[in-house]
Short mmCIF file of C-alpha atoms and ligand atoms in Angstrom, two decimals:
data_model
loop_
_atom_site.label_atom_id
_atom_site.label_comp_id
_atom_site.label_asym_id
_atom_site.label_seq_id
_atom_site.Cartn_x
_atom_site.Cartn_y
_atom_site.Cartn_z
CA UNK A 1 111.25 111.08 105.05
CA UNK A 2 107.68 110.20 105.85
CA UNK A 3 106.75 109.21 102.32
CA UNK A 4 106.48 105.45 101.78
CA UNK A 5 107.27 104.28 98.26
CA UNK A 6 104.75 101.69 97.08
CA UNK A 7 106.48 99.22 94.79
CA UNK A 8 103.83 97.02 93.24
CA UNK A 9 104.95 93.57 92.14
CA UNK A 10 101.53 92.15 91.20
CA UNK A 11 102.72 91.66 87.62
CA UNK A 12 105.94 89.91 88.67
CA UNK A 13 105.76 88.13 92.05
CA UNK A 14 101.93 88.12 91.78
CA UNK A 15 102.08 86.53 88.36
CA UNK A 16 104.25 83.79 89.89
CA UNK A 17 101.13 82.52 91.72
CA UNK A 18 100.33 78.98 90.59
CA UNK A 19 97.89 78.98 87.66
CA UNK A 20 98.22 82.69 86.91
CA UNK A 21 99.31 83.63 83.43
CA UNK A 22 98.45 87.06 82.05
CA UNK A 23 98.71 88.05 78.42
CA UNK A 24 100.17 91.36 77.28
CA UNK A 25 96.80 93.15 76.93
CA UNK A 26 95.79 92.04 80.42
CA UNK A 27 99.09 93.28 81.83
CA UNK A 28 98.54 96.64 80.17
CA UNK A 29 95.05 96.99 81.63
CA UNK A 30 96.45 96.19 85.06
CA UNK A 31 99.36 98.61 84.52
CA UNK A 32 96.97 101.44 83.66
CA UNK A 33 94.87 100.68 86.72
CA UNK A 34 97.98 100.64 88.97
CA UNK A 35 98.98 104.00 87.51
CA UNK A 36 95.53 105.35 88.39
CA UNK A 37 95.78 103.82 91.86
CA UNK A 38 98.96 105.83 92.35
CA UNK A 39 101.68 103.25 92.93
CA UNK A 40 105.22 104.63 92.60
CA UNK A 41 106.87 101.65 90.93
CA UNK A 42 105.39 98.82 88.87
CA UNK A 43 107.56 95.74 88.67
CA UNK A 44 106.30 94.60 85.29
CA UNK A 45 107.98 91.21 85.01
CA UNK A 46 111.12 89.14 84.63
CA UNK A 47 112.00 89.73 80.96
CA UNK A 48 114.57 86.96 80.60
CA UNK A 49 111.99 84.36 81.72
CA UNK A 50 110.08 84.15 78.40
CA UNK A 51 109.27 86.12 75.23
CA UNK A 52 105.80 86.78 76.69
CA UNK A 53 107.32 88.30 79.84
CA UNK A 54 109.70 90.43 77.79
CA UNK A 55 106.92 91.77 75.57
CA UNK A 56 104.67 92.53 78.56
CA UNK A 57 107.40 94.57 80.25
CA UNK A 58 108.30 96.37 77.02
CA UNK A 59 104.70 97.41 76.33
CA UNK A 60 104.22 98.67 79.88
CA UNK A 61 107.44 100.68 79.71
CA UNK A 62 106.31 102.21 76.41
CA UNK A 63 102.74 102.98 77.36
CA UNK A 64 102.60 103.78 81.07
CA UNK A 65 103.65 107.24 82.18
CA UNK A 66 104.08 108.82 85.61
CA UNK A 67 105.17 105.51 87.21
CA UNK A 68 108.60 103.91 87.28
CA UNK A 69 108.64 100.57 85.47
CA UNK A 70 110.99 98.00 86.99
CA UNK A 71 112.24 94.74 85.50
CA UNK A 72 113.74 91.87 87.47
CA UNK A 73 117.12 90.37 86.54
CA UNK A 74 119.36 87.84 88.22
CA UNK A 75 122.88 89.10 88.94
CA UNK A 76 123.99 88.16 85.44
CA UNK A 77 124.91 90.35 82.49
CA UNK A 78 122.56 88.53 80.11
CA UNK A 79 119.54 89.06 82.41
CA UNK A 80 120.48 92.72 82.91
CA UNK A 81 120.88 93.33 79.17
CA UNK A 82 117.47 91.82 78.45
CA UNK A 83 115.83 93.66 81.36
CA UNK A 84 117.22 96.96 80.07
CA UNK A 85 116.12 96.21 76.51
CA UNK A 86 112.58 95.70 77.85
CA UNK A 87 112.35 98.86 80.00
CA UNK A 88 114.58 101.37 78.24
CA UNK A 89 111.65 103.33 76.75
CA UNK A 90 110.04 103.80 80.17
CA UNK A 91 110.00 106.86 82.39
CA UNK A 92 112.90 106.60 84.84
CA UNK A 93 113.12 102.80 84.32
CA UNK A 94 114.51 100.66 87.10
CA UNK A 95 116.69 97.55 86.86
CA UNK A 96 116.05 95.29 89.84
CA UNK A 97 118.83 92.76 90.22
CA UNK A 98 119.11 90.12 92.92
CA UNK A 99 121.17 87.29 94.35
CA UNK A 100 120.68 85.19 97.46
CA UNK A 101 122.75 85.92 100.57
CA UNK A 102 121.71 83.17 103.01
CA UNK A 103 124.10 80.30 103.67
CA UNK A 104 121.32 77.83 102.81
CA UNK A 105 120.98 79.33 99.31
CA UNK A 106 124.74 79.76 98.87
CA UNK A 107 125.46 76.17 99.80
CA UNK A 108 122.62 74.28 98.10
CA UNK A 109 121.39 76.52 95.29
CA UNK A 110 124.23 78.75 94.15
CA UNK A 111 127.17 76.61 95.29
CA UNK A 112 129.17 79.81 95.86
CA UNK A 113 131.14 81.30 98.71
CA UNK A 114 130.16 84.55 100.41
CA UNK A 115 133.06 86.36 98.70
CA UNK A 116 131.91 85.16 95.31
CA UNK A 117 128.33 86.31 95.99
CA UNK A 118 129.57 89.71 97.20
CA UNK A 119 131.58 90.10 93.98
CA UNK A 120 128.66 88.99 91.79
CA UNK A 121 126.26 91.40 93.53
CA UNK A 122 128.60 94.39 93.14
CA UNK A 123 129.49 93.49 89.55
CA UNK A 124 125.80 93.17 88.62
CA UNK A 125 124.92 96.56 90.12
CA UNK A 126 127.95 98.20 88.49
CA UNK A 127 126.92 96.68 85.16
CA UNK A 128 123.28 97.78 85.53
CA UNK A 129 124.41 101.30 86.47
CA UNK A 130 125.95 101.67 83.02
CA UNK A 131 122.38 101.68 81.70
CA UNK A 132 120.55 103.69 84.36
CA UNK A 133 121.03 105.50 87.63
CA UNK A 134 117.91 103.75 88.95
CA UNK A 135 119.16 100.38 90.19
CA UNK A 136 117.64 98.25 92.93
CA UNK A 137 119.47 95.37 94.55
CA UNK A 138 117.73 92.58 96.50
CA UNK A 139 119.48 90.21 98.89
CA UNK A 140 117.27 87.17 98.36
CA UNK A 141 116.46 85.28 101.59
CA UNK A 142 117.91 88.21 103.57
CA UNK A 143 115.89 87.40 106.69
CA UNK A 144 117.66 84.02 107.00
CA UNK A 145 121.09 85.45 106.15
CA UNK A 146 123.94 86.43 108.41
CA UNK A 147 123.13 90.10 109.02
CA UNK A 148 126.74 91.26 108.96
CA UNK A 149 127.12 89.65 105.55
CA UNK A 150 123.97 91.41 104.28
CA UNK A 151 125.42 94.70 105.63
CA UNK A 152 128.65 94.07 103.73
CA UNK A 153 126.75 93.29 100.52
CA UNK A 154 124.52 96.36 100.90
CA UNK A 155 127.54 98.59 101.52
CA UNK A 156 129.25 97.17 98.43
CA UNK A 157 126.24 97.47 96.10
CA UNK A 158 125.49 101.03 97.24
CA UNK A 159 129.09 101.94 96.44
CA UNK A 160 128.61 100.23 93.08
CA UNK A 161 125.57 102.42 92.31
CA UNK A 162 122.44 100.84 93.88
CA UNK A 163 119.88 103.50 94.78
CA UNK A 164 117.48 101.07 96.49
CA UNK A 165 118.47 98.08 98.62
CA UNK A 166 115.77 95.54 99.31
CA UNK A 167 115.64 93.19 102.31
CA UNK A 168 113.28 90.32 101.41
CA UNK A 169 111.71 87.82 103.75
CA UNK A 170 111.69 85.43 100.81
CA UNK A 171 110.21 82.42 102.60
CA UNK A 172 107.91 84.30 104.99
CA UNK A 173 109.88 83.18 108.04
CA UNK A 174 110.17 86.45 109.94
CA UNK A 175 108.29 87.52 113.07
CA UNK A 176 107.46 91.25 113.20
CA UNK A 177 109.60 92.48 116.10
CA UNK A 178 112.55 90.37 114.98
CA UNK A 179 112.16 91.58 111.40
CA UNK A 180 112.06 95.15 112.73
CA UNK A 181 115.27 94.47 114.65
CA UNK A 182 116.96 93.34 111.41
CA UNK A 183 115.89 96.50 109.59
CA UNK A 184 117.20 98.65 112.42
CA UNK A 185 120.47 96.67 112.34
CA UNK A 186 120.85 97.40 108.63
CA UNK A 187 120.13 101.09 109.26
CA UNK A 188 122.77 101.18 112.00
CA UNK A 189 125.51 99.06 110.40
CA UNK A 190 125.61 99.97 106.71
CA UNK A 191 127.74 103.13 106.69
CA UNK A 192 126.42 104.43 103.32
CA UNK A 193 122.75 103.43 103.83
CA UNK A 194 121.74 107.12 103.71
CA UNK A 195 122.61 107.06 99.99
CA UNK A 196 119.90 104.48 99.19
CA UNK A 197 116.26 103.78 99.93
CA UNK A 198 115.84 100.79 102.24
CA UNK A 199 113.06 98.51 101.01
CA UNK A 200 111.30 95.38 102.28
CA UNK A 201 109.59 92.53 100.44
CA UNK A 202 107.66 90.17 102.71
CA UNK A 203 106.02 86.83 102.00
CA UNK A 204 102.99 85.55 103.83
CA UNK A 205 103.86 81.95 104.73
CA UNK A 206 103.08 82.60 108.40
CA UNK A 207 100.34 85.14 107.67
CA UNK A 208 102.66 87.94 108.84
CA UNK A 209 103.65 89.67 105.59
CA UNK A 210 101.73 92.88 106.24
CA UNK A 211 102.70 92.99 109.92
CA UNK A 212 106.37 92.57 109.00
CA UNK A 213 106.19 95.34 106.40
CA UNK A 214 104.54 97.72 108.90
CA UNK A 215 107.15 96.96 111.56
CA UNK A 216 109.89 97.54 108.96
CA UNK A 217 108.46 100.97 108.15
CA UNK A 218 108.54 101.82 111.84
CA UNK A 219 112.23 100.87 111.92
CA UNK A 220 113.19 102.96 108.90
CA UNK A 221 112.24 101.14 105.67
CA UNK A 222 110.84 103.58 103.12
CA UNK A 223 109.81 101.30 100.29
CA UNK A 224 107.35 98.42 100.61
CA UNK A 225 107.04 95.79 97.90
CA UNK A 226 103.53 94.42 97.74
CA UNK A 227 100.82 92.99 95.52
CA UNK A 228 97.13 93.67 95.07
CA UNK A 229 95.06 91.10 97.03
CA UNK A 230 98.38 89.81 98.41
CA UNK A 231 98.84 87.35 95.53
CA UNK A 232 102.31 85.94 94.84
CA UNK A 233 104.55 82.92 95.27
CA UNK A 234 103.05 80.30 97.63
CA UNK A 235 101.04 82.16 100.33
CA UNK A 236 101.68 85.46 98.56
CA UNK A 237 103.16 88.85 99.48
CA UNK A 238 102.19 91.78 101.70
CA UNK A 239 98.84 92.98 100.37
CA UNK A 240 99.03 96.51 98.98
CA UNK A 241 95.56 97.38 100.26
CA UNK A 242 96.42 96.19 103.79
CA UNK A 243 99.68 98.13 104.02
CA UNK A 244 98.13 101.28 102.59
CA UNK A 245 94.97 101.16 104.69
CA UNK A 246 96.91 100.39 107.88
CA UNK A 247 98.88 103.59 107.29
CA UNK A 248 95.75 105.51 106.29
CA UNK A 249 93.72 104.33 109.29
CA UNK A 250 96.38 104.48 112.02
CA UNK A 251 97.98 107.86 111.36
CA UNK A 252 98.32 108.18 115.16
CA UNK A 253 100.90 105.36 115.15
CA UNK A 254 101.99 105.45 111.51
CA UNK A 255 102.43 109.11 110.54
CA UNK A 256 103.47 108.36 106.95
CA UNK A 257 102.04 109.06 103.52
CA UNK A 258 101.70 107.06 100.33
CA UNK A 259 100.73 108.27 96.87
CA UNK A 260 97.79 105.85 96.69
CA UNK A 261 94.30 107.08 95.76
CA UNK A 262 92.49 104.74 98.10
CA UNK A 263 89.14 105.09 96.28
CA UNK A 264 90.51 102.82 93.51
CA UNK A 265 91.39 99.97 95.85
CA UNK A 266 88.21 97.95 95.36
CA UNK A 267 88.08 98.31 91.57
CA UNK A 268 91.77 97.37 91.34
CA UNK A 269 91.21 94.34 93.55
CA UNK A 270 88.28 93.21 91.39
CA UNK A 271 90.30 93.66 88.21
CA UNK A 272 93.18 91.59 89.55
CA UNK A 273 90.87 88.86 90.75
CA UNK A 274 89.02 88.70 87.42
CA UNK A 275 92.12 88.68 85.26
CA UNK A 276 94.19 86.30 87.35
CA UNK A 277 91.27 84.01 88.20
CA UNK A 278 92.35 84.19 91.85
CA UNK A 279 89.22 84.74 93.88
CA UNK A 280 89.51 86.91 96.99
CA UNK A 281 88.55 85.02 100.14
CA UNK A 282 85.36 86.43 101.71
CA UNK A 283 87.05 87.33 105.00
CA UNK A 284 90.12 88.95 103.38
CA UNK A 285 90.98 92.24 105.08
CA UNK A 286 89.86 95.41 103.23
CA UNK A 287 88.68 93.80 99.96
CA UNK A 288 86.98 90.53 100.99
CA UNK A 289 83.25 90.20 100.33
CA UNK A 290 82.56 90.17 104.09
CA UNK A 291 84.99 92.93 105.07
CA UNK A 292 82.10 95.38 105.54
CA UNK A 293 79.27 92.90 106.19
CA UNK A 294 77.70 93.07 109.64
CA UNK A 295 75.83 89.95 110.65
CA UNK A 296 75.05 90.24 114.34
CA UNK A 297 71.99 92.24 115.40
CA UNK A 298 73.98 94.11 118.04
CA UNK A 299 76.52 95.19 115.42
CA UNK A 300 73.82 96.21 112.94
CA UNK A 301 72.08 98.25 115.62
CA UNK A 302 75.33 100.00 116.57
CA UNK A 303 76.18 100.69 112.95
CA UNK A 304 72.79 102.26 112.27
CA UNK A 305 73.29 104.57 115.25
CA UNK A 306 76.87 105.49 114.35
CA UNK A 307 79.03 103.90 111.64
CA UNK A 308 82.25 104.16 113.63
CA UNK A 309 80.90 101.81 116.34
CA UNK A 310 81.83 98.82 114.19
CA UNK A 311 83.67 100.19 111.15
CA UNK A 312 87.23 101.51 111.29
CA UNK A 313 87.26 102.40 107.58
CA UNK A 314 84.58 104.28 105.68
CA UNK A 315 83.78 101.90 102.77
CA UNK A 316 83.57 104.90 100.46
CA UNK A 317 87.28 105.60 101.10
CA UNK A 318 88.21 102.43 99.25
CA UNK A 319 85.60 102.89 96.51
CA UNK A 320 83.13 100.30 97.73
CA UNK A 321 79.80 100.84 95.97
CA UNK A 322 77.94 98.94 98.72
CA UNK A 323 75.42 97.60 96.26
CA UNK A 324 74.52 101.02 94.91
CA UNK A 325 72.68 100.70 91.65
CA UNK A 326 74.85 102.10 88.91
CA UNK A 327 72.97 101.46 85.70
CA UNK A 328 69.64 100.08 84.54
CA UNK A 329 68.24 98.87 81.27
CA UNK A 330 67.45 102.41 80.11
CA UNK A 331 71.01 103.63 80.60
CA UNK A 332 72.74 104.62 77.39
CA UNK A 333 76.18 104.09 75.92
CA UNK A 334 77.55 107.35 77.36
CA UNK A 335 76.49 106.46 80.89
CA UNK A 336 78.12 103.05 80.47
CA UNK A 337 81.35 104.60 79.16
CA UNK A 338 81.49 107.10 82.05
CA UNK A 339 80.87 104.37 84.64
CA UNK A 340 83.53 102.14 83.13
CA UNK A 341 86.05 104.99 83.22
CA UNK A 342 85.14 105.54 86.83
CA UNK A 343 85.94 101.88 87.48
CA UNK A 344 89.32 102.25 85.78
CA UNK A 345 88.60 100.86 82.31
CA UNK A 346 89.67 103.01 79.39
CA UNK A 347 88.19 101.23 76.39
CA UNK A 348 88.14 101.96 72.68
CA UNK A 349 84.80 102.75 70.96
CA UNK A 350 84.71 99.30 69.48
CA UNK A 351 85.28 97.72 72.91
CA UNK A 352 82.58 99.89 74.47
CA UNK A 353 80.20 98.71 71.74
CA UNK A 354 80.92 95.09 72.61
CA UNK A 355 80.42 95.65 76.33
CA UNK A 356 77.27 97.68 75.62
CA UNK A 357 75.64 94.80 73.73
CA UNK A 358 76.24 92.38 76.61
CA UNK A 359 75.28 95.06 79.16
CA UNK A 360 71.88 95.41 77.44
CA UNK A 361 71.43 91.65 77.44
CA UNK A 362 72.19 91.50 81.18
CA UNK A 363 70.06 94.55 81.98
CA UNK A 364 67.12 92.83 80.30
CA UNK A 365 67.50 89.83 82.57
CA UNK A 366 68.48 91.68 85.78
CA UNK A 367 66.78 94.80 87.02
CA UNK A 368 69.88 96.19 88.66
CA UNK A 369 73.36 96.22 87.17
CA UNK A 370 76.16 96.71 89.71
CA UNK A 371 79.81 97.72 89.21
CA UNK A 372 80.80 94.12 89.86
CA UNK A 373 78.57 92.98 86.95
CA UNK A 374 80.18 95.55 84.65
CA UNK A 375 83.66 94.41 85.65
CA UNK A 376 82.73 90.82 84.83
CA UNK A 377 81.43 91.93 81.42
CA UNK A 378 84.62 93.85 80.66
CA UNK A 379 86.72 90.85 81.65
CA UNK A 380 84.72 88.66 79.34
CA UNK A 381 84.27 90.96 76.35
CA UNK A 382 87.55 92.87 76.32
CA UNK A 383 90.32 91.66 78.58
CA UNK A 384 90.59 88.32 76.97
CA UNK A 385 93.38 86.81 74.99
CA UNK A 386 92.36 86.41 71.33
CA UNK A 387 90.01 83.45 71.41
CA UNK A 388 90.68 80.39 69.34
CA UNK A 389 87.61 78.66 70.78
CA UNK A 390 84.35 80.57 71.16
CA UNK A 391 81.00 79.35 72.45
CA UNK A 392 78.30 79.66 69.79
CA UNK A 393 75.42 77.89 71.56
CA UNK A 394 74.70 75.51 74.37
CA UNK A 395 71.66 73.36 74.94
CA UNK A 396 71.34 71.15 78.00
CA UNK A 397 68.64 68.73 79.03
CA UNK A 398 68.63 67.68 82.66
CA UNK A 399 66.42 67.12 85.67
CA UNK A 400 65.47 64.09 87.73
CA UNK A 401 64.95 60.77 86.01
CA UNK A 402 66.88 61.53 82.81
CA UNK A 403 70.55 61.30 81.81
CA UNK A 404 71.82 64.88 81.47
CA UNK A 405 72.75 65.63 77.86
CA UNK A 406 74.51 68.65 76.38
CA UNK A 407 74.72 69.84 72.80
CA UNK A 408 77.45 72.40 72.28
CA UNK A 409 78.40 74.55 69.30
CA UNK A 410 81.93 75.98 69.39
CA UNK A 411 83.71 78.13 66.82
CA UNK A 412 87.26 76.86 66.34
CA UNK A 413 89.49 79.11 64.23
CA UNK A 414 86.34 80.64 62.74
CA UNK A 415 84.72 77.29 61.81
CA UNK A 416 81.64 76.14 63.68
CA UNK A 417 81.63 72.59 65.07
CA UNK A 418 79.04 70.72 67.15
CA UNK A 419 79.11 67.85 69.61
CA UNK A 420 76.68 66.02 71.90
CA UNK A 421 77.58 64.28 75.12
CA UNK A 422 76.02 62.79 78.24
CA UNK A 423 77.42 63.22 81.73
CA UNK A 424 76.88 62.82 85.46
CA UNK A 425 75.27 66.27 85.49
CA UNK A 426 74.65 69.02 82.92
CA UNK A 427 78.04 70.68 83.51
CA UNK A 428 79.87 67.37 83.20
CA UNK A 429 77.95 66.64 79.97
CA UNK A 430 78.78 70.08 78.52
CA UNK A 431 82.48 69.83 79.47
CA UNK A 432 82.70 66.37 77.86
CA UNK A 433 81.20 67.70 74.63
CA UNK A 434 83.66 70.63 74.61
CA UNK A 435 86.61 68.32 75.37
CA UNK A 436 85.70 66.13 72.37
CA UNK A 437 85.43 69.16 70.11
CA UNK A 438 88.71 70.72 71.22
CA UNK A 439 90.52 67.38 71.55
CA UNK A 440 92.02 68.32 74.88
CA UNK A 441 93.56 65.91 77.36
CA UNK A 442 93.71 68.57 80.09
CA UNK A 443 92.80 67.69 83.68
CA UNK A 444 90.31 69.76 85.66
CA UNK A 445 92.06 70.73 88.92
CA UNK A 446 89.52 73.16 90.30
CA UNK A 447 85.94 74.25 89.68
CA UNK A 448 84.40 77.07 91.72
CA UNK A 449 81.17 79.00 91.40
CA UNK A 450 80.61 82.41 92.88
CA UNK A 451 77.59 84.68 92.75
CA UNK A 452 78.86 88.13 91.79
CA UNK A 453 76.04 90.08 93.44
CA UNK A 454 73.06 89.02 95.57
CA UNK A 455 69.71 87.64 94.33
CA UNK A 456 68.70 84.65 92.23
CA UNK A 457 69.15 86.72 89.06
CA UNK A 458 72.79 87.44 89.95
CA UNK A 459 75.57 86.82 87.46
CA UNK A 460 77.27 83.54 88.26
CA UNK A 461 81.03 83.64 87.97
CA UNK A 462 82.81 80.34 87.41
CA UNK A 463 86.53 79.72 87.79
CA UNK A 464 88.18 76.58 86.44
CA UNK A 465 91.78 75.53 86.71
CA UNK A 466 93.21 73.10 84.13
CA UNK A 467 96.49 71.29 83.77
CA UNK A 468 97.94 70.00 80.52
CA UNK A 469 101.55 68.92 79.85
CA UNK A 470 102.77 70.68 82.99
CA UNK A 471 101.03 73.99 82.20
CA UNK A 472 98.43 75.15 84.72
CA UNK A 473 95.92 77.81 83.68
CA UNK A 474 92.88 79.46 85.18
CA UNK A 475 89.80 80.44 83.19
CA UNK A 476 86.75 82.47 84.12
CA UNK A 477 83.27 82.93 82.74
CA UNK A 478 80.24 84.91 83.86
CA UNK A 479 76.60 84.54 82.91
CA UNK A 480 73.21 84.55 84.66
CA UNK A 481 73.04 80.87 83.56
CA UNK A 482 75.52 78.92 85.65
CA UNK A 483 76.00 76.15 83.07
CA UNK A 484 76.76 78.69 80.34
CA UNK A 485 79.17 80.47 82.74
CA UNK A 486 80.90 77.12 83.35
CA UNK A 487 81.36 76.39 79.65
CA UNK A 488 82.64 79.93 79.06
CA UNK A 489 85.16 79.47 81.89
CA UNK A 490 86.26 76.11 80.48
CA UNK A 491 86.74 77.58 77.00
CA UNK A 492 88.60 80.56 78.47
CA UNK A 493 91.04 78.18 80.19
CA UNK A 494 91.43 76.14 76.98
CA UNK A 495 92.16 79.35 75.07
CA UNK A 496 94.85 80.18 77.63
CA UNK A 497 96.39 76.73 77.27
CA UNK A 498 96.44 77.17 73.52
CA UNK A 499 98.01 80.63 73.92
CA UNK A 500 100.72 79.30 76.25
CA UNK A 501 101.51 76.41 73.95
CA UNK A 502 101.68 78.58 70.83
CA UNK A 503 103.26 81.79 72.20
CA UNK A 504 105.59 80.25 74.76
CA UNK A 505 103.93 81.47 77.96
O1 KIV B 1 110.93 86.90 97.48
C1 KIV B 1 111.97 87.36 97.00
O2 KIV B 1 113.07 87.28 97.55
C2 KIV B 1 111.88 87.98 95.68
C3 KIV B 1 113.09 88.74 95.23
C4 KIV B 1 113.39 88.49 93.80
C5 KIV B 1 112.91 90.17 95.55
O3 KIV B 1 110.84 87.94 95.05
ZN1 ZN B 2 109.13 87.45 96.42
#
């Protein structure tokens, strides 16, 4: 009764974040990391949405063990058939079907009556139960629905075979104590609720997603749906690391357990940020760059005397290296492999070779190579969609008093091509040369530079967001040279656009 099921929806709701589009290999890497982190359920995608989504879910179901793989389906037979086809090879696979229950959604979106929605919900669960005994039902927009109607729907779907019923705060409208009251109401007014796990799924539009989930646990919910770094639709979902560490840290008030190995929280957060291109804000709880940084002298003094004066979590508990040197230029291939495994990356020999070559190049330029640097190298060398465009060389001339000029060599489908361009600055010049080579008419929506570790020799990590024909993609590149990192990020985004346009997502 005190075990909280962690249902991770990073690969489904998280992937619905604007600009995020993961390929199958990236989803698999994330799936393996989530398995290592110890989540109970991975919602791997929405298979009916696209062939890419279907394939991602199918591969996860085939290759991940020890974790339930869930697939989302609207309350329609076609969606349920496709969801089942995608997950059927998984271990205890779960069909997650949903329909909205709020009058706003019924009236404007579904154009259905309450009775029709009740019938559709029960029929969908009954249909899904023909495939598996592991069926979850979500009442979309539950927190803005008539609670007695939600109770009626939950009672009906549990009778029809649902083993989990989920109460989402779809638009992030709830306030903790009121959300808690709703959960208690469900507990008290659904006569067969003891036959199912009561779950919550909170969005962060008012910045209350984690608080709402915690209050729901207090009132009887035993599954929390969440995402790593809190990514997801609009302002995102309850952050997995926040929910888990709140429970871990406040056992006095929250005497519950999860199956999470907290020491993998930081490496998982980094992996998600690198692969989705969604940077974590510096002041983000638990995993932000400043979450364990102490600026004021009084705080630093207290911390040196006794860590608990200003830290409620031991950074080691979440796997924070705190700038500890991991490898240097004399480290060998075995040390690199062991460190990467420690960080959650299981790579083939050929992949290790590729990372090793770039590790040596970095170690020659930087004296100290940190876990964060290694993660950036893995993202660049391994976790990439097959590249159509690859940077061969870059030469830029800039400075004061001259027009910045860039000469760029790019391999396109294995053929090398070159272009020269001038620009307002060296990055602008390089991007213009690349755009001519690739013949793109994409628009640059966002350009951000981040230093991965401290020091002037740090790897620079660049994120770009592009839009073309309604598709938005994010690309990343890392290099000690910021202009090279920028061009790599630009090419990565262009590769993603090409992938979306050719594969369908
Ligand atoms: O926010 C929501 O309501 C959802 C459901 C599909 C669970 O994501
Ligand atoms: Zn959601």
